[in-house]
Coordinates of C-alpha atoms and ligand atoms in Angstrom, one line a residue:
M1 CA 14.7 -7.5 50.8
T2 CA 13.5 -10.5 48.7
N3 CA 11.0 -10.1 46.0
A4 CA 8.8 -13.2 45.6
A5 CA 7.6 -12.0 42.2
L6 CA 11.2 -12.3 40.8
A7 CA 11.7 -15.9 42.0
P8 CA 12.8 -18.0 39.0
G9 CA 10.0 -19.9 37.1
R10 CA 7.2 -18.2 39.0
R11 CA 4.4 -16.6 37.1
T12 CA 3.3 -13.2 38.5
I13 CA -0.3 -12.3 39.1
S14 CA 0.0 -9.6 36.5
E15 CA 1.4 -12.0 34.0
E16 CA -1.5 -14.4 34.5
F17 CA -3.8 -11.5 34.0
L18 CA -2.1 -10.4 30.8
R19 CA -2.1 -13.9 29.4
A20 CA -5.8 -14.3 30.2
F21 CA -6.5 -11.0 28.5
A22 CA -4.7 -12.0 25.3
R23 CA -6.2 -15.6 25.3
E24 CA -9.7 -14.1 25.6
K25 CA -9.1 -11.8 22.6
L26 CA -7.7 -14.6 20.5
T27 CA -10.6 -16.9 21.3
A28 CA -13.1 -14.2 20.2
L29 CA -11.2 -13.8 16.9
E30 CA -11.1 -17.5 16.3
S31 CA -14.8 -17.9 16.9
Q32 CA -15.4 -15.3 14.2
G33 CA -13.0 -17.1 11.8
L34 CA -10.7 -14.0 11.9
L35 CA -7.7 -15.5 13.6
R36 CA -4.6 -15.0 11.5
T37 CA -1.4 -16.8 11.5
L38 CA 1.8 -15.9 9.8
A39 CA 2.9 -18.5 7.2
E40 CA 6.6 -18.7 6.5
T41 CA 7.1 -17.8 2.9
E42 CA 10.3 -17.7 0.9
R43 CA 10.4 -15.8 -2.4
P44 CA 13.3 -17.5 -4.2
R45 CA 12.5 -15.5 -7.3
A46 CA 9.9 -12.9 -8.3
G47 CA 6.5 -14.4 -9.0
R48 CA 7.2 -17.5 -6.9
A49 CA 6.6 -18.3 -3.2
D50 CA 7.8 -21.4 -1.3
R51 CA 5.7 -22.6 1.5
A52 CA 6.4 -25.7 3.6
D53 CA 8.8 -26.7 0.8
H54 CA 6.6 -26.6 -2.2
E55 CA 6.9 -24.0 -4.8
L56 CA 3.8 -22.0 -5.7
V57 CA 3.3 -19.5 -8.5
S58 CA 2.4 -16.4 -6.5
F59 CA -0.6 -14.2 -7.4
S60 CA -0.4 -12.5 -4.0
C61 CA 2.6 -10.4 -4.2
N62 CA 2.9 -6.6 -4.7
D63 CA 6.4 -7.0 -6.3
Y64 CA 4.6 -6.1 -9.6
L65 CA 7.7 -5.8 -11.7
G66 CA 9.9 -8.4 -10.0
L67 CA 12.4 -5.6 -9.2
S68 CA 13.1 -7.1 -5.7
H69 CA 15.1 -9.7 -7.6
H70 CA 16.5 -7.6 -10.5
P71 CA 20.2 -8.1 -10.8
D72 CA 20.9 -4.3 -11.2
V73 CA 18.8 -3.5 -8.1
I74 CA 20.5 -6.2 -6.0
R75 CA 24.0 -5.0 -7.2
A76 CA 23.2 -1.4 -6.2
S77 CA 22.1 -2.6 -2.8
E78 CA 25.2 -4.6 -2.3
E79 CA 27.6 -1.9 -3.4
A80 CA 25.9 0.7 -1.2
T81 CA 25.9 -1.7 1.8
R82 CA 29.7 -2.3 1.3
Q83 CA 30.3 1.4 1.0
Y84 CA 28.1 2.7 3.9
G85 CA 27.3 -0.2 6.1
V86 CA 24.0 -2.0 6.8
G87 CA 22.1 0.6 9.0
A88 CA 21.7 4.3 8.8
G89 CA 22.9 4.9 12.3
G90 CA 20.5 7.7 13.2
S91 CA 17.4 9.7 12.2
R92 CA 17.6 11.6 8.9
L93 CA 17.7 14.8 10.9
V94 CA 20.7 13.7 13.0
S95 CA 23.3 11.6 11.1
G96 CA 21.1 9.2 9.0
N97 CA 20.7 11.4 6.0
N98 CA 22.9 9.5 3.5
P99 CA 23.6 11.4 0.3
L100 CA 21.6 8.7 -1.5
Y101 CA 18.4 10.4 -0.1
T102 CA 19.0 13.5 -2.2
R103 CA 19.4 11.4 -5.3
L104 CA 16.3 9.3 -4.5
E105 CA 14.1 12.3 -3.8
A106 CA 15.2 13.9 -7.1
V107 CA 14.3 10.8 -9.0
L108 CA 10.9 10.6 -7.4
A109 CA 10.1 14.3 -8.1
R110 CA 11.2 13.8 -11.7
I111 CA 9.0 10.7 -12.2
K112 CA 6.0 12.4 -10.6
G113 CA 6.6 15.8 -12.2
T114 CA 6.6 17.6 -8.8
E115 CA 9.1 20.2 -7.4
D116 CA 10.2 18.0 -4.5
A117 CA 9.8 14.7 -2.7
V118 CA 10.3 13.5 0.9
V119 CA 11.3 9.9 1.6
F120 CA 10.0 8.2 4.7
G121 CA 10.7 4.8 6.3
S122 CA 7.6 3.2 4.8
G123 CA 4.3 4.1 3.2
Y124 CA 2.6 3.7 6.5
L125 CA 5.0 6.1 8.2
A126 CA 4.5 8.6 5.3
N127 CA 0.8 8.7 5.9
I128 CA 0.8 8.9 9.7
G129 CA 3.5 11.6 9.3
V130 CA 2.2 13.8 6.5
I131 CA -1.5 14.0 7.3
P132 CA -1.1 15.5 10.9
V133 CA 1.3 18.1 9.4
I134 CA -1.3 19.2 6.9
A135 CA -4.5 18.9 9.0
G136 CA -5.2 19.6 12.6
P137 CA -8.1 19.8 15.1
D138 CA -9.9 22.8 13.4
D139 CA -9.8 21.1 10.1
L140 CA -12.0 18.7 8.0
I141 CA -10.8 15.5 6.4
L142 CA -13.0 13.8 3.8
M143 CA -11.9 10.3 2.9
D144 CA -13.1 7.5 0.6
E145 CA -14.5 4.7 2.7
L146 CA -12.2 2.2 1.1
C147 CA -9.0 4.2 1.9
H148 CA -6.1 2.1 3.1
A149 CA -5.8 1.6 6.9
C150 CA -2.8 3.9 7.2
L151 CA -4.7 6.9 5.8
Y152 CA -7.3 6.3 8.6
A153 CA -4.4 6.1 11.1
G154 CA -3.0 9.4 9.8
A155 CA -6.5 11.1 9.9
T156 CA -6.9 9.9 13.5
L157 CA -3.6 11.4 14.5
A158 CA -4.5 14.7 12.9
R159 CA -7.5 15.0 15.3
S160 CA -9.5 16.6 12.6
R161 CA -13.2 16.1 11.9
V162 CA -13.2 13.0 9.7
I163 CA -16.1 12.2 7.3
R164 CA -16.0 9.2 5.0
F165 CA -17.6 9.4 1.6
G166 CA -19.0 6.5 -0.4
H167 CA -16.4 4.7 -2.6
R168 CA -15.5 7.0 -5.6
N169 CA -18.7 9.0 -5.0
T170 CA -17.8 12.5 -6.2
G171 CA -21.4 13.7 -5.9
E172 CA -21.2 13.0 -2.2
V173 CA -17.9 14.8 -1.9
A174 CA -19.4 17.9 -3.6
H175 CA -22.3 17.7 -1.2
L176 CA -20.1 17.3 1.9
L177 CA -17.9 20.2 0.8
T178 CA -20.8 22.5 0.2
R179 CA -22.3 21.6 3.6
H180 CA -19.2 21.4 5.9
R181 CA -16.2 23.2 4.2
H182 CA -17.1 26.7 5.4
S183 CA -17.1 25.7 9.1
H184 CA -13.5 24.5 9.1
R185 CA -10.2 26.2 8.7
H186 CA -8.7 23.8 6.1
C187 CA -10.0 20.7 4.3
L188 CA -8.0 17.7 3.1
V189 CA -9.5 15.1 0.8
L190 CA -7.9 11.7 1.0
T191 CA -8.1 8.8 -1.5
D192 CA -6.2 5.8 -2.7
G193 CA -5.2 6.5 -6.3
V194 CA -5.5 2.7 -7.1
F195 CA -7.5 1.0 -4.4
S196 CA -5.5 -1.7 -2.8
M197 CA -8.2 -4.4 -2.3
D198 CA -10.4 -3.6 -5.4
G199 CA -7.9 -2.4 -8.0
D200 CA -10.1 0.3 -9.3
R201 CA -8.9 3.9 -9.7
A202 CA -10.1 7.0 -7.9
P203 CA -11.6 9.8 -10.0
V204 CA -8.7 12.1 -9.2
A205 CA -9.3 14.7 -11.9
D206 CA -12.9 15.3 -10.7
L207 CA -11.8 15.3 -7.0
L208 CA -9.1 17.9 -7.8
E209 CA -11.6 20.1 -9.5
L210 CA -13.9 19.9 -6.5
C211 CA -11.0 20.7 -4.2
E212 CA -10.2 23.7 -6.3
R213 CA -13.8 25.0 -6.2
H214 CA -13.9 24.6 -2.4
E215 CA -10.4 25.6 -1.4
S216 CA -9.4 22.2 -0.3
W217 CA -6.3 20.0 -0.8
L218 CA -6.3 16.6 -2.4
M219 CA -3.9 13.9 -1.2
T220 CA -3.7 10.6 -3.1
D221 CA -2.0 7.4 -2.0
D222 CA -0.3 5.9 -5.1
A223 CA 1.0 2.8 -3.4
H224 CA -0.5 0.6 -6.2
G225 CA -0.1 3.0 -9.1
L226 CA 3.6 3.9 -9.4
G227 CA 5.3 1.5 -11.8
V228 CA 2.2 -0.2 -13.0
V229 CA -0.4 2.3 -14.4
E230 CA -0.1 5.0 -17.0
N231 CA 3.3 3.7 -18.4
G232 CA 4.5 3.4 -14.8
R233 CA 3.9 7.1 -13.9
G234 CA 1.1 6.2 -11.5
S235 CA -2.4 7.3 -10.7
G236 CA -1.5 11.0 -10.9
V237 CA -1.7 10.7 -14.7
V238 CA -5.1 10.1 -16.3
E239 CA -5.2 8.9 -19.9
G240 CA -1.7 10.1 -20.4
R241 CA -2.3 13.6 -19.0
P242 CA -0.8 14.6 -15.6
V243 CA -3.2 15.8 -13.0
P244 CA -1.6 18.4 -10.7
I245 CA -2.4 16.7 -7.4
P246 CA -0.7 18.8 -4.7
L247 CA 0.1 15.9 -2.3
Q248 CA 0.9 12.5 -3.7
M249 CA 2.3 9.9 -1.4
G250 CA 3.3 6.3 -2.2
T251 CA 5.5 3.4 -1.3
L252 CA 8.8 2.1 -2.4
S253 CA 7.7 -1.4 -1.2
K254 CA 5.5 -2.5 -4.0
A255 CA 6.3 -2.1 -7.7
V256 CA 9.7 -0.5 -6.7
G257 CA 10.5 -3.8 -5.0
A258 CA 12.3 -2.5 -1.9
Y259 CA 11.1 -0.6 1.2
G260 CA 10.2 3.0 2.0
G261 CA 7.5 5.6 1.5
Y262 CA 7.4 9.1 0.0
L263 CA 5.5 12.3 -0.5
C264 CA 5.8 14.2 -3.8
T265 CA 4.7 17.8 -3.4
H266 CA 5.7 21.5 -3.7
T267 CA 9.0 22.8 -2.3
E268 CA 7.5 24.6 0.7
V269 CA 5.3 21.7 1.7
A270 CA 8.2 19.3 1.5
D271 CA 10.3 21.5 3.7
L272 CA 7.5 21.8 6.2
V273 CA 7.1 18.0 6.3
R274 CA 10.9 17.6 6.8
N275 CA 10.5 19.9 9.8
R276 CA 7.3 18.6 11.3
A277 CA 6.5 15.0 10.4
R278 CA 7.1 13.0 13.6
S279 CA 7.4 9.7 11.8
L280 CA 10.3 11.2 9.9
L281 CA 12.0 13.0 12.7
Y282 CA 11.8 10.3 15.4
T283 CA 12.7 7.2 13.5
T284 CA 15.9 5.9 12.0
G285 CA 16.8 6.6 8.3
L286 CA 16.5 3.8 5.8
P287 CA 19.4 1.4 5.3
P288 CA 21.7 2.9 2.6
G289 CA 21.5 -0.4 0.6
N290 CA 17.8 0.0 0.4
L291 CA 18.1 3.6 -0.8
A292 CA 20.5 2.6 -3.6
A293 CA 18.1 -0.3 -4.5
T294 CA 15.2 2.0 -4.9
I295 CA 17.1 4.5 -7.1
A296 CA 18.1 1.6 -9.4
A297 CA 14.6 0.3 -9.5
L298 CA 13.1 3.7 -10.2
E299 CA 15.5 4.2 -13.1
I300 CA 14.2 0.9 -14.6
I301 CA 10.6 2.1 -14.1
E302 CA 11.4 5.3 -15.9
T303 CA 12.9 3.6 -18.9
D304 CA 11.5 0.1 -19.4
I305 CA 8.0 0.7 -20.9
D306 CA 7.4 -2.9 -21.8
L307 CA 8.2 -4.0 -18.2
V308 CA 5.8 -1.5 -16.6
N309 CA 3.0 -2.4 -18.9
A310 CA 3.3 -6.2 -18.4
P311 CA 1.4 -6.5 -15.0
L312 CA -1.8 -4.8 -16.3
R313 CA -1.6 -6.8 -19.6
H314 CA -1.5 -10.0 -17.6
A315 CA -4.4 -8.9 -15.3
R316 CA -6.5 -8.1 -18.4
R317 CA -5.7 -11.5 -20.0
F318 CA -6.7 -13.3 -16.8
A319 CA -9.9 -11.3 -16.3
E320 CA -11.0 -11.9 -19.8
A321 CA -10.3 -15.7 -19.4
V322 CA -12.4 -16.0 -16.2
G323 CA -15.1 -13.6 -17.3
L324 CA -14.4 -10.7 -15.0
P325 CA -14.7 -7.0 -15.8
R326 CA -11.7 -5.4 -17.5
P327 CA -9.3 -4.4 -14.7
A328 CA -7.9 -0.8 -14.3
S329 CA -4.7 -2.1 -12.5
P330 CA -2.9 -5.3 -11.9
I331 CA -5.1 -6.0 -8.8
V332 CA -8.1 -8.3 -9.7
P333 CA -10.5 -9.1 -6.8
I334 CA -12.7 -12.1 -7.0
L335 CA -15.5 -11.4 -4.5
L336 CA -16.9 -14.5 -2.7
G337 CA -18.6 -12.7 0.2
D338 CA -18.3 -15.0 3.1
V339 CA -15.1 -15.8 4.9
E340 CA -15.3 -19.6 4.9
P341 CA -15.7 -20.3 1.1
T342 CA -13.0 -17.7 0.4
I343 CA -10.5 -19.5 2.6
R344 CA -11.5 -22.8 1.1
A345 CA -11.0 -21.5 -2.5
A346 CA -7.6 -20.2 -1.5
Q347 CA -6.7 -23.6 0.0
R348 CA -7.8 -25.4 -3.2
L349 CA -5.8 -23.1 -5.4
E350 CA -2.7 -23.7 -3.2
E351 CA -3.2 -27.4 -3.7
L352 CA -3.2 -26.7 -7.4
G353 CA 0.1 -24.8 -7.1
F354 CA -1.0 -21.2 -6.9
L355 CA -0.7 -18.8 -4.0
V356 CA -3.7 -16.4 -3.7
V357 CA -4.4 -15.1 -0.2
A358 CA -8.0 -14.9 1.1
I359 CA -8.7 -11.3 2.2
R360 CA -11.3 -10.9 4.9
P361 CA -12.7 -8.4 7.3
P362 CA -11.5 -6.1 8.8
T363 CA -9.1 -5.6 5.9
V364 CA -12.2 -5.4 3.7
P365 CA -15.8 -4.6 4.6
E366 CA -18.0 -7.3 6.2
G367 CA -19.5 -9.6 3.6
T368 CA -16.9 -8.8 0.9
A369 CA -14.3 -11.5 1.6
R370 CA -12.3 -12.1 -1.6
L371 CA -9.4 -13.6 -3.4
R372 CA -7.2 -10.7 -4.2
C373 CA -5.1 -11.6 -7.3
T374 CA -2.1 -9.5 -8.3
F375 CA -0.2 -9.9 -11.5
S376 CA 3.5 -9.3 -12.0
A377 CA 5.8 -8.8 -15.0
S378 CA 7.6 -11.9 -13.7
H379 CA 4.6 -14.2 -14.6
T380 CA 4.6 -15.8 -18.0
E381 CA 1.5 -15.9 -20.2
D382 CA 1.4 -19.6 -19.7
E383 CA 1.3 -19.2 -15.9
V384 CA -1.5 -16.6 -16.2
D385 CA -3.5 -19.0 -18.4
R386 CA -3.0 -22.0 -16.1
F387 CA -4.0 -19.8 -13.2
A388 CA -7.2 -18.7 -15.0
A389 CA -8.1 -22.3 -15.7
A390 CA -7.5 -23.3 -12.0
V391 CA -9.6 -20.3 -10.8
T392 CA -12.4 -21.2 -13.2
D393 CA -12.3 -24.8 -12.0
V394 CA -12.4 -23.8 -8.3
L395 CA -15.2 -21.3 -8.8
E396 CA -17.4 -23.7 -10.8
T397 CA -17.2 -26.6 -8.3
P398 CA -17.4 -25.0 -4.8
Ligands
PLP1 C1 0.8 -1.0 1.2 C2 0.1 0.2 1.3 C3 0.6 1.3 2.1 C4 1.7 1.1 3.0 O1 2.9 1.1 2.4 P1 4.2 0.4 3.1 O2 5.4 0.9 2.4 O3 4.0 -1.1 2.9 O4 4.1 0.8 4.6 C5 -0.1 2.5 2.0 N1 -1.2 2.7 1.3 C6 -1.7 1.7 0.5 C7 -2.8 2.0 -0.4 C8 -1.0 0.5 0.5 O5 -1.6 -0.5 -0.3

């Protein structure tokens, strides 16, 4: 039997259909100014980005401490790769649980002051894995409206009742708990510790107290806290005092400079997560070189206080120079509102030698397009000052 659909060079009917479907979606995105393209970007060293062969000073990178290029971190990665090979070869539960995992989880638990830690393939995988282990269909999830997309993804997978509360609005959380907690089996409260697009910090101590009062569990996402706030200890510390948040997840892909995600928690919860989190069980372990890199990076974060305080110091210097409020983290948003002027401002800054990416909906709410500036220990004060002058210039002459 011959199959005409398989004739070389021929487009099948279903293929035409599929292409038309994608084209229509793309056209709709483009007409809203929301079409995104991936720009090739090389990072030859921390704090820099090469695009189309010109070098920019990057204020768009989450490598807050420049650890992705730190010689000790690179050396650890190279040595482990030589010793163990490039890939893990299997899921952690099968043959991919390199001994470096045990060391890494111990370092994370030590830094966060928790009993145990579980390492995932990424922060995203941690959130979509952990949340459905803790909450299910009979449960209630309350989450800050500005939570990161992967907390929403995890909450969706949990199939719980999900209610968003206004950004950092503890009064609303108290009200929702009083009104809805009793009609659900368990309740999980989710928040970013440091908000990824706004750079402000969640009121974690107040949220924990509310959770205690209403028999609920607090889970924070410390992706932008570890390594850069509270002497590098992250958003689980408030003004120097640790807050005993029972579920603290985070990423190894930002200040830690490599890749991976984690949950720091109590022993029993960690063991349950190792048994039940599908995004840990059914995915390959991290490359051994990456595990070794993160251990080396975390040891630097634990000991180099000047390094971990540098990004916030730069952010505050910048904010003062351009007349913005004093930042609580190395993330400084400049809200411009509409998409078009934000893209134009980013383009002009690029012409002046600075990389700052325009952030637009749906990453941020409608009408809050912004330049999101992030500061790194790799920047010099001179670079920060020149950047502030360029931003002032671009904002004053739109
Ligand atoms: C980046 C980010 C994540 C995802 O972490 P990855 O390791 O990059 O997958 C999760 N939560 C927040 C708040 C983030 O900013």
